Amino acid sequence: MTIRTSISRRAAVASALAIGLSLLSPAAMAQDTSVTGTVNVIGFSGVFAENYEKFIIEPFEAKYPGIDVTYRPSKNSAETLALLTLQRGNPEIDVALIDVSVAIKANQEGLFAQLDPAKVPNIADAPDWARLDGDRAVAFSQDNLAILYNTDNVKEPPTSWNDLTDPKYKGKIAAKLGDTRGVILLPILTKLKGGDYKESIDPGMEMLKEIAPNVSTWEPAPDCYAVVQSGEVDLSICWNGRAQYLHDTQGGKIAVALPKEGSIGQTNTIGLVEGSKNKEAAELFVNYALSAEAQATFAEKSFYGPVNTKVELPDEVASRIYGSKEAQAAQMSLDWNFVADQYSPWIQRINREVIARY
Amino acid sequence: MNPAARSADGSRRVLLMLLLPGLVALGVTFVLPLLWLFRASFASSAIGAFSGGDWTLSSYETVLTDPFYWLVAWNTLVLGFNVAVFTVILSYPIALFLARTESRWRGVLTALAVAPLLTSSVVRTYGWMVILGDQGVINSTLQALSLTDGVVRLTNNSFGATVALIEIFMPYAILAMLSGFGRLNTQLEEAAAMLGANRLKVFTRIILPLSLPGVLTAALLVFVLAISAFVTPRLMGGGRVFVLGTEVYNEATVTLNWPLAAALSVLLLVLFSSVIVIYQRALRALEA
């Protein structure tokens, strides 16, 4: 009996929601069968892939029943770039989801096509910083760098990036910083010390050296989340979205502290591959991926910050993506074209001046 | 052409036909990628590494003029040397016992000694992380016995990487030694003992010289495996162990400087081959 009532209640809620949605946006329920074909998408793997298929690709296919979307997870953006390079001239991939710094590299080689605002009208809702290299790749989501902590060992969660230098965490921090995480942390720490990353990252490097004695491993294995969940370390400097997901699904051993000074997001971009054989369908997909509707759903489900300026996030979602109101106001973004040139030199400095010495 | 020559010609053709599949497979999976790697190391951009284009020496210039890469190469050699020496020292008694034992369990014991090879080295590396970790078996025992105050850092450094590599390579060393111990002969030992040599003397004058070829082969094998190791130094080193393998990985997948990664790989190959050449010269001189 109870089972039946709960099902019928759920069904009632669902149908009420569906009616509500259809009233709000009649277009969302409309189907368009004029375009048919396949869109081959390559993108990030793991939980991202699961969420992206469920919350972006499935609704898109429902909206355009004639279009079939395939999703191919790639280990990392480097692999995606290698694949796009190899297939240049005869691409089997139509759309790529790729790290912003790698997208800029791909654009230097002309791997992405310029998006046509007539075919992809939603780019108008993207802020200027998100439209890279003359719309040859557009940012669609951001995952904030955050401090993750073990809820058993840490009773007073950190509130500030400065807490990372607290000697009570000696040997208790995992920080993989020889990649995008370091490239994002440096500007954050530089700003914290009153500097500007475009002038010099020395203040950030100095602070990193203060954090370094607390770091137990620069190469957490298997990853920066598992070492916190197992209690091997107290804190970890890593991505917010995945940690929020693990917090909700795996018993809450891991939790996220979004520092009050604000953070910077790892930026994911979407690009239409130059020479795509399914251009028309691919353009529709890119347009959908950039829509406020798609980004709001993805933000709510995966805690990746939206980029589309028309997205209004409910408070409880915003606080899990950006942190407190104070942190939300302090959220920063980077000039990625500037950072792309500094990417290797900064990582080299982190490796040589910090990791190799501590 | 006389019949004998014709048949020699024919058997050579048969031999060639038999070798062909192997040669083709080697060519496609080994020689071709190696040539491509070589080409990529002279490319000017990441994309050039794939699509041809110009030739430049700039990656080699970077590798050869940057003291950091010299340090990395030095670290790699030191790690290889330490691992080779300790692996051989630890494996030698086991191999010697297995070679000399007359127990009917000999086959089983040999199988046991090389059984770790059935498990992936990644899994064994994780095993060592459990043992050496800050809350691992050793640290919690030390703390339970109040022998130490805080945590003794046993992993996430080059010590941990060295220990794990030694254990991982021991089965290889044991196998290499067993195959190199063919000249060991108990009758020689008995003869020496009969002539008044004590056990130490038998060991230093008979057993050690006769087992030396096996020992040196094992040392070379482990050295080469250790300097090209990547997974274990990366996982056990906590990011602090910079060796050529980890640097190639970083340049290829993080900073996407494929030509530099290729140049580092070529450097690693050069290191390999010079070590092998020098070693074989030395070995031949020793045997002569």
XYZ file of C-alpha atoms in Angstrom:
646
model
C 0.000 0.000 0.000
C 2.605 2.483 1.054
C 4.575 1.744 -2.048
C 1.642 2.432 -4.274
C 0.820 5.738 -2.590
C 4.392 6.891 -2.827
C 4.489 6.050 -6.510
C 1.241 7.766 -7.235
C 2.398 10.769 -5.240
C 5.608 10.879 -7.218
C 3.654 10.585 -10.441
C 1.404 13.401 -9.363
C 4.383 15.608 -8.562
C 5.983 14.741 -11.881
C 2.896 15.514 -13.892
C 2.374 18.741 -11.996
C 5.957 19.672 -12.767
C 5.518 18.777 -16.408
C 2.396 20.917 -16.672
C 4.174 23.732 -14.894
C 7.135 23.524 -17.222
C 4.998 23.410 -20.330
C 3.137 26.501 -19.147
C 6.383 28.304 -18.424
C 8.063 27.521 -21.706
C 5.897 26.116 -24.457
C 8.964 25.854 -26.681
C 10.562 23.335 -24.346
C 7.913 20.767 -25.142
C 7.862 21.427 -28.865
C 9.566 18.918 -31.104
C 11.500 19.773 -34.200
C 11.975 17.011 -36.748
C 13.168 19.150 -39.658
C 16.825 18.319 -39.024
C 18.046 14.732 -38.975
C 21.454 13.205 -38.569
C 24.062 12.370 -35.977
C 26.184 14.577 -33.756
C 29.388 13.020 -32.465
C 30.442 14.663 -29.234
C 33.710 14.079 -27.404
C 34.100 15.306 -23.841
C 35.126 14.713 -20.261
C 34.699 11.294 -18.689
C 33.367 10.039 -15.365
C 30.529 11.721 -13.508
C 30.588 14.620 -15.941
C 29.817 12.247 -18.812
C 26.943 10.646 -16.879
C 25.383 13.982 -15.998
C 25.943 15.455 -19.419
C 24.250 12.551 -21.163
C 21.330 12.568 -18.764
C 20.700 16.282 -18.433
C 21.877 17.760 -21.729
C 21.945 15.112 -24.434
C 18.700 13.290 -23.562
C 16.560 16.459 -23.404
C 18.171 17.616 -26.648
C 17.290 14.362 -28.388
C 13.754 14.612 -27.047
C 13.510 18.051 -28.554
C 15.002 17.004 -31.902
C 13.893 13.397 -32.429
C 15.578 13.278 -35.832
C 19.027 13.829 -34.324
C 21.066 11.130 -32.687
C 23.851 12.262 -30.346
C 26.767 9.985 -29.495
C 29.034 10.846 -26.578
C 32.610 9.642 -26.444
C 34.401 10.195 -23.143
C 38.061 11.121 -23.381
C 40.603 10.715 -20.572
C 41.599 14.361 -20.655
C 41.645 17.372 -22.926
C 45.139 16.491 -24.128
C 43.752 13.276 -25.587
C 40.893 15.193 -27.189
C 43.342 17.620 -28.751
C 45.471 14.767 -30.075
C 42.411 13.138 -31.630
C 41.182 16.359 -33.229
C 44.653 16.941 -34.626
C 44.889 13.461 -36.102
C 41.445 13.741 -37.692
C 42.076 17.181 -39.090
C 40.657 17.480 -42.604
C 38.446 14.455 -42.140
C 36.922 14.755 -38.677
C 34.768 12.040 -37.175
C 33.989 14.315 -34.244
C 31.553 17.186 -34.675
C 31.565 18.831 -31.272
C 34.247 18.845 -28.586
C 33.957 19.729 -24.901
C 37.434 20.783 -23.874
C 39.381 22.734 -21.229
C 39.644 26.386 -22.067
C 43.456 26.434 -22.139
C 43.488 23.491 -24.543
C 40.744 25.095 -26.654
C 42.987 28.114 -27.132
C 45.783 25.794 -28.281
C 43.381 24.073 -30.677
C 42.358 27.446 -32.080
C 45.967 28.356 -32.774
C 45.881 25.396 -35.139
C 42.464 26.226 -36.581
C 40.746 23.077 -35.336
C 37.445 24.752 -34.440
C 35.030 26.560 -36.755
C 33.738 30.058 -36.068
C 30.172 29.877 -34.754
C 27.545 31.712 -36.780
C 25.308 33.853 -34.500
C 22.411 33.239 -36.889
C 22.692 29.479 -36.385
C 23.764 29.572 -32.751
C 21.789 32.526 -31.378
C 22.471 31.607 -27.749
C 26.066 32.833 -27.972
C 24.573 36.285 -27.557
C 23.861 35.356 -23.919
C 27.473 34.423 -23.226
C 29.624 37.109 -21.594
C 32.546 38.498 -23.587
C 35.192 36.533 -21.691
C 33.426 33.277 -22.591
C 33.569 33.877 -26.352
C 37.066 32.816 -27.267
C 39.027 33.596 -30.399
C 36.099 35.134 -32.291
C 33.545 32.510 -31.183
C 35.747 29.542 -32.111
C 35.023 28.038 -28.706
C 32.543 29.210 -26.088
C 32.672 28.543 -22.352
C 29.596 26.717 -21.071
C 30.415 25.774 -17.485
C 32.868 26.386 -14.681
C 33.923 24.146 -11.857
C 35.315 26.044 -8.891
C 38.557 25.211 -7.176
C 37.712 24.559 -3.542
C 39.044 23.174 -0.277
C 37.646 19.702 0.381
C 37.734 18.307 3.904
C 37.147 15.084 5.758
C 34.110 15.559 7.981
C 35.388 13.159 10.683
C 38.789 14.770 11.123
C 37.968 18.408 10.527
C 35.379 19.728 12.961
C 35.894 23.380 12.101
C 35.885 23.572 8.318
C 38.302 26.057 6.779
C 36.758 29.334 5.681
C 39.649 31.007 3.954
C 42.474 30.117 1.608
C 44.732 31.372 4.431
C 43.723 28.338 6.516
C 45.859 26.194 4.224
C 48.970 27.630 5.878
C 47.764 26.696 9.393
C 50.439 24.450 10.983
C 47.739 22.195 12.448
C 47.366 20.739 8.954
C 51.029 19.784 8.735
C 51.299 16.695 6.515
C 47.518 16.647 6.189
C 46.907 18.274 2.810
C 46.732 16.661 -0.618
C 47.320 19.074 -3.467
C 47.870 18.160 -7.069
C 49.047 21.493 -8.392
C 51.182 20.648 -11.404
C 48.226 21.204 -13.734
C 45.159 23.449 -14.156
C 44.606 23.374 -10.387
C 47.913 25.135 -9.811
C 47.312 27.528 -12.682
C 44.035 28.575 -11.023
C 45.346 28.605 -7.449
C 48.242 30.954 -8.253
C 46.021 33.910 -9.277
C 43.769 33.276 -6.246
C 46.707 33.368 -3.825
C 48.287 36.287 -5.654
C 45.107 38.315 -5.206
C 44.907 37.268 -1.560
C 48.361 38.789 -1.060
C 47.282 41.998 -2.778
C 48.918 41.281 -6.115
C 47.694 41.030 -9.687
C 48.400 37.843 -11.610
C 48.896 39.772 -14.845
C 51.826 41.655 -13.353
C 53.509 38.965 -11.296
C 52.606 35.711 -9.639
C 55.458 35.999 -7.153
C 53.116 36.779 -4.199
C 51.143 33.633 -5.018
C 54.331 31.591 -5.277
C 55.452 32.880 -1.870
C 52.169 31.845 -0.294
C 52.369 28.462 -1.998
C 55.714 27.963 -0.266
C 53.976 28.671 3.054
C 51.372 26.024 2.250
C 53.944 23.502 0.974
C 55.149 22.208 4.393
C 51.564 21.118 5.109
C 51.318 19.099 1.922
C 51.672 15.366 2.341
C 51.288 14.466 -1.313
C 51.393 16.452 -4.549
C 50.146 13.398 -6.418
C 47.162 12.032 -4.485
C 46.360 8.495 -5.579
C 43.918 7.429 -6.855
C 42.633 10.994 -6.827
C 42.152 14.140 -4.764
C 38.702 13.014 -3.520
C 39.438 9.455 -2.402
C 42.296 10.528 -0.115
C 39.902 12.815 1.767
C 37.141 10.213 1.967
C 39.540 7.632 3.358
C 40.862 10.084 5.942
C 44.412 9.771 4.621
C 44.510 13.576 4.535
C 42.314 16.210 6.176
C 42.185 18.666 3.312
C 42.504 18.560 -0.426
C 42.631 21.367 -2.964
C 40.390 20.214 -5.769
C 37.239 20.700 -7.830
C 33.898 21.551 -6.282
C 31.423 19.767 -8.597
C 32.706 16.233 -8.170
C 33.148 16.678 -4.418
C 29.553 17.924 -4.018
C 28.382 14.888 -5.937
C 30.425 12.516 -3.745
C 29.192 14.305 -0.628
C 25.601 13.607 -1.646
C 26.054 10.076 -2.903
C 28.695 8.505 -0.661
C 27.786 9.166 2.932
C 29.134 12.659 3.413
C 32.675 11.785 4.540
C 33.801 14.498 2.164
C 32.526 18.052 2.251
C 33.405 21.268 0.495
C 34.589 24.544 1.967
C 34.287 27.366 -0.537
C 36.614 30.070 0.822
C 35.126 33.495 1.582
C 37.671 35.235 -0.668
C 36.004 33.617 -3.675
C 37.381 31.210 -6.189
C 38.049 30.726 -9.865
C 36.483 28.026 -11.997
C 38.096 25.560 -14.295
C 36.390 26.563 -17.502
C 34.915 24.091 -19.960
C 34.304 25.207 -23.500
C 32.358 23.795 -26.409
C 33.606 23.981 -29.960
C 32.275 23.046 -33.380
C 34.963 21.046 -35.173
C 36.180 22.621 -38.417
C 35.011 20.557 -41.369
C 32.268 18.765 -39.415
C 30.168 16.578 -41.688
C 27.066 17.096 -39.570
C 27.327 20.827 -39.240
C 23.627 21.665 -39.199
C 22.762 19.190 -36.440
C 25.953 20.051 -34.559
C 25.071 23.746 -34.580
C 21.688 22.941 -33.075
C 23.426 20.938 -30.363
C 25.938 23.683 -29.562
C 23.089 26.165 -29.413
C 21.207 23.953 -26.983
C 24.312 23.379 -24.820
C 24.747 27.148 -24.526
C 21.093 27.799 -23.681
C 20.047 29.114 -20.272
C 17.751 26.106 -19.892
C 20.539 23.541 -20.389
C 23.022 25.393 -18.207
C 20.555 25.910 -15.372
C 19.761 22.187 -15.337
C 23.409 21.210 -15.459
C 24.282 23.646 -12.643
C 21.549 22.246 -10.449
C 22.468 18.608 -11.102
C 26.244 18.739 -11.191
C 27.153 21.973 -9.321
C 29.091 23.337 -12.252
C 28.653 27.097 -12.477
C 26.718 28.284 -15.536
C 28.159 30.811 -17.978
C 25.014 31.988 -19.771
C 24.131 35.382 -18.256
C 20.400 34.662 -18.301
C 20.638 31.771 -15.851
C 19.174 32.598 -12.432
C 20.263 30.069 -9.847
C 18.217 29.297 -6.741
C 20.085 30.353 -3.571
C 20.765 26.835 -2.355
C 22.352 25.898 -5.694
C 24.398 29.082 -5.889
C 25.777 28.549 -2.392
C 26.957 25.060 -3.295
C 28.669 26.310 -6.444
C 30.192 29.565 -5.221
C 29.910 29.490 -1.433
C 28.527 32.191 0.872
C 27.117 35.507 -0.387
C 30.504 37.024 0.435
C 32.241 34.387 -1.651
C 29.711 34.774 -4.467
C 30.478 38.479 -4.640
C 34.205 37.734 -4.667
C 34.041 35.087 -7.405
C 36.791 35.791 -9.951
C 37.345 34.949 -13.554
C 40.566 34.806 -15.524
C 41.669 36.274 -18.812
C 42.186 32.871 -20.360
C 44.006 34.135 -23.427
C 46.569 35.657 -21.100
C 46.692 32.574 -18.897
C 47.010 30.156 -21.831
C 50.421 31.665 -22.628
C 51.455 31.415 -18.979
C 50.142 27.892 -18.485
C 53.414 26.017 -19.043
C 55.710 28.591 -17.403
C 53.519 28.705 -14.268
C 53.385 24.933 -13.982
C 57.134 24.825 -14.476
C 57.612 27.301 -11.618
C 55.262 25.354 -9.334
C 57.087 22.104 -10.138
C 60.587 23.466 -9.737
C 60.249 26.061 -6.993
C 57.687 24.337 -4.795
C 57.009 20.666 -5.468
C 60.630 19.648 -6.098
C 61.719 21.364 -2.878
C 59.078 20.403 -0.339
C 73.178 -23.812 -59.710
C 73.853 -27.082 -57.972
C 71.116 -28.773 -55.929
C 72.828 -28.122 -52.592
C 73.015 -24.382 -53.190
C 69.444 -24.364 -54.382
C 68.222 -26.097 -51.251
C 70.231 -23.683 -49.074
C 68.607 -20.848 -50.972
C 65.210 -22.445 -50.478
C 65.650 -22.934 -46.754
C 66.735 -19.330 -46.430
C 63.547 -18.301 -48.188
C 61.493 -20.467 -45.857
C 63.273 -18.898 -42.903
C 62.498 -15.437 -44.215
C 58.857 -16.340 -44.732
C 58.692 -17.627 -41.176
C 60.278 -14.453 -39.842
C 58.110 -12.158 -41.920
C 55.009 -11.965 -39.669
C 57.173 -11.199 -36.660
C 59.212 -8.616 -38.539
C 56.089 -6.909 -39.863
C 54.518 -6.856 -36.415
C 57.711 -5.430 -34.911
C 57.981 -2.891 -37.686
C 54.425 -1.647 -37.289
C 54.236 -1.663 -33.503
C 57.805 -0.777 -32.589
C 60.020 0.639 -35.341
C 57.408 2.881 -36.950
C 56.272 4.589 -33.727
C 59.913 5.011 -32.767
C 60.698 6.749 -36.057
C 57.625 8.891 -35.594
C 58.740 9.765 -32.059
C 62.149 10.704 -33.428
C 60.534 12.922 -36.051
C 58.253 14.535 -33.472
C 61.231 15.522 -31.351
C 62.370 17.807 -34.176
C 58.966 19.458 -34.701
C 58.491 23.107 -33.850
C 54.923 22.896 -32.526
C 52.638 20.367 -30.936
C 50.707 20.035 -34.153
C 53.869 19.732 -36.213
C 54.580 16.641 -34.178
C 51.714 15.005 -36.069
C 51.553 16.640 -39.428
C 55.163 17.083 -40.414
C 56.268 20.554 -41.375
C 59.539 22.129 -40.348
C 62.537 20.706 -38.530
C 64.093 22.389 -35.523
C 66.557 21.540 -32.787
C 64.853 23.769 -30.222
C 63.448 20.926 -28.083
C 66.912 19.403 -27.791
C 68.328 22.813 -27.013
C 65.798 23.149 -24.169
C 66.534 19.691 -22.835
C 70.313 20.024 -23.014
C 70.675 23.596 -21.738
C 68.154 23.493 -18.900
C 69.912 22.349 -15.702
C 66.577 21.016 -14.426
C 66.527 18.284 -17.073
C 70.106 17.352 -16.191
C 68.942 17.024 -12.604
C 66.020 14.873 -13.738
C 68.342 12.654 -15.777
C 70.662 12.375 -12.761
C 67.717 11.498 -10.476
C 66.697 8.817 -12.950
C 70.167 7.259 -12.978
C 70.467 7.384 -9.182
C 67.052 5.771 -8.769
C 67.975 3.094 -11.324
C 71.302 2.430 -9.616
C 69.853 2.189 -6.100
C 67.008 -0.032 -7.198
C 69.336 -2.300 -9.200
C 71.834 -2.718 -6.348
C 69.278 -3.459 -3.629
C 67.137 -5.667 -5.837
C 70.151 -7.786 -6.696
C 71.324 -7.990 -3.079
C 67.893 -9.090 -1.895
C 67.205 -11.452 -4.784
C 70.597 -13.154 -4.818
C 70.105 -15.420 -1.772
C 66.652 -16.435 -2.996
C 67.904 -17.225 -6.490
C 70.921 -19.079 -5.114
C 68.736 -21.169 -2.861
C 66.342 -21.972 -5.696
C 69.212 -22.914 -7.993
C 70.896 -25.214 -5.458
C 68.040 -26.750 -3.563
C 67.334 -30.417 -4.114
C 63.945 -30.218 -2.442
C 61.091 -31.742 -4.361
C 59.249 -28.464 -3.769
C 61.741 -26.621 -5.925
C 59.289 -26.076 -8.773
C 56.627 -24.796 -6.422
C 59.097 -22.508 -4.643
C 60.306 -21.054 -7.941
C 56.721 -20.459 -8.999
C 56.066 -18.742 -5.662
C 59.085 -16.497 -6.108
C 57.862 -15.217 -9.460
C 54.144 -15.340 -8.595
C 54.001 -11.580 -7.874
C 54.336 -11.074 -11.614
C 50.773 -12.337 -11.911
C 49.607 -9.115 -10.266
C 49.872 -5.807 -12.053
C 52.609 -3.538 -10.760
C 49.973 -0.847 -10.213
C 48.179 -3.084 -7.734
C 51.424 -3.873 -5.949
C 52.226 -0.172 -5.830
C 48.913 0.443 -4.088
C 49.827 -2.356 -1.698
C 52.988 -0.506 -0.778
C 51.013 2.682 -0.276
C 48.947 0.842 2.317
C 52.064 -0.458 4.044
C 54.163 2.705 3.977
C 51.425 5.353 4.200
C 51.110 7.908 6.989
C 48.419 5.725 8.532
C 49.858 2.558 7.085
C 50.867 -0.675 8.734
C 54.364 0.452 9.696
C 53.404 3.867 11.012
C 50.481 2.605 13.066
C 52.653 -0.156 14.549
C 55.387 2.314 15.463
C 52.844 4.586 17.095
C 51.091 1.756 18.919
C 54.453 0.743 20.392
C 55.130 4.422 21.213
C 58.395 4.232 19.311
C 57.677 7.442 17.454
C 55.771 10.591 18.238
C 54.537 11.715 14.885
C 54.324 10.163 11.484
C 57.510 8.855 9.924
C 57.419 9.888 6.290
C 57.992 6.604 4.444
C 56.146 7.320 1.247
C 55.402 10.252 -1.049
C 59.151 10.609 -1.488
C 61.959 8.832 -3.309
C 62.404 6.362 -0.433
C 58.917 4.982 -0.963
C 59.385 4.853 -4.726
C 62.688 2.977 -4.310
C 61.262 0.427 -1.872
C 58.258 -0.339 -4.055
C 60.358 -0.611 -7.212
C 62.761 -3.033 -5.513
C 59.953 -5.379 -4.528
C 58.261 -5.085 -7.906
C 61.454 -5.957 -9.806
C 62.640 -8.789 -7.541
C 60.870 -11.554 -9.507
C 62.562 -10.351 -12.710
C 65.927 -10.372 -10.986
C 65.353 -13.870 -9.596
C 64.382 -15.210 -13.021
C 67.355 -13.554 -14.710
C 69.747 -14.960 -12.094
C 68.308 -18.465 -12.267
C 68.878 -18.538 -16.001
C 72.403 -17.190 -15.510
C 73.413 -19.675 -12.810
C 73.976 -22.539 -15.267
C 77.640 -22.841 -14.425
C 77.066 -23.424 -10.727
C 78.152 -26.936 -9.888
C 78.014 -28.517 -6.429
C 80.879 -30.852 -7.291
C 83.235 -27.901 -7.563
C 82.148 -26.743 -4.110
C 82.683 -30.209 -2.680
C 86.116 -30.364 -4.264
C 87.060 -27.002 -2.767
C 85.775 -28.073 0.645
C 87.760 -31.297 0.420
C 90.864 -29.266 -0.290
C 90.303 -27.372 2.948
C 88.347 -24.273 1.956
C 85.902 -23.076 4.591
C 82.363 -22.143 3.616
C 83.161 -18.448 3.237
C 86.054 -19.263 0.956
C 83.912 -21.620 -1.101
C 81.430 -18.826 -1.520
C 83.888 -16.086 -2.457
C 86.168 -18.235 -4.642
C 83.695 -20.617 -6.304
C 80.042 -19.655 -6.033
C 80.297 -15.896 -6.437
C 82.533 -15.888 -9.556
C 80.450 -18.585 -11.210
C 77.178 -16.795 -10.501
C 78.466 -13.379 -11.534
C 77.114 -13.486 -15.132
C 73.602 -14.108 -13.797
C 73.976 -11.343 -11.220
C 75.168 -8.832 -13.804
C 72.365 -9.699 -16.227
C 69.821 -9.260 -13.445
C 71.355 -5.923 -12.451
C 71.199 -4.633 -16.016
C 67.628 -5.800 -16.479
C 66.454 -4.158 -13.260
C 68.371 -0.961 -13.973
C 66.774 -0.594 -17.383
C 63.311 -1.344 -15.992
C 63.835 1.146 -13.158
C 65.002 4.091 -15.247
C 62.001 3.715 -17.532
C 59.542 3.207 -14.666
C 56.703 5.671 -14.569
C 53.685 4.483 -12.582
C 55.454 3.565 -9.350
C 57.637 6.691 -9.050
C 54.574 8.784 -9.799
C 52.268 7.101 -7.287
C 54.818 6.452 -4.538
C 56.785 9.639 -5.071
C 53.907 11.922 -4.100
C 54.869 14.137 -7.034
C 58.277 14.781 -5.458
C 60.179 12.250 -7.539
C 61.126 13.837 -10.825
C 62.425 11.213 -13.239
C 62.468 11.103 -17.031
C 59.332 8.946 -17.176
C 57.237 11.372 -15.119
C 58.598 14.365 -17.023
C 57.700 12.831 -20.389
C 54.193 12.233 -19.063
C 53.865 15.817 -17.805
C 55.089 17.386 -21.015
C 52.859 15.138 -23.127
C 49.607 15.381 -21.178
C 49.713 18.488 -18.994
C 51.648 21.171 -20.811
C 51.026 19.548 -24.216
C 54.572 20.166 -25.394
C 54.768 17.040 -27.525
C 58.079 17.835 -29.232
C 59.736 18.315 -25.839
C 58.198 15.072 -24.560
C 59.548 13.325 -27.663
C 63.013 14.822 -27.166
C 63.026 13.646 -23.534
C 62.011 10.173 -24.697
C 64.860 10.117 -27.196
C 67.207 11.179 -24.391
C 65.919 8.267 -22.323
C 66.553 5.919 -25.246
C 70.085 7.253 -25.651
C 70.668 6.728 -21.933
C 69.350 3.181 -22.228
C 71.458 2.203 -25.167
C 74.666 3.733 -23.817
C 74.206 1.911 -20.530
C 73.606 -1.362 -22.342
C 76.628 -0.911 -24.634
C 78.998 0.023 -21.797
C 77.660 -2.793 -19.694
C 78.103 -5.441 -22.339
C 81.640 -4.255 -23.041
C 82.400 -4.533 -19.338
C 80.779 -7.937 -19.124
C 82.823 -9.242 -22.031
C 86.025 -7.848 -20.534
C 85.155 -9.501 -17.238
C 84.559 -12.870 -18.837
C 87.709 -12.746 -20.951
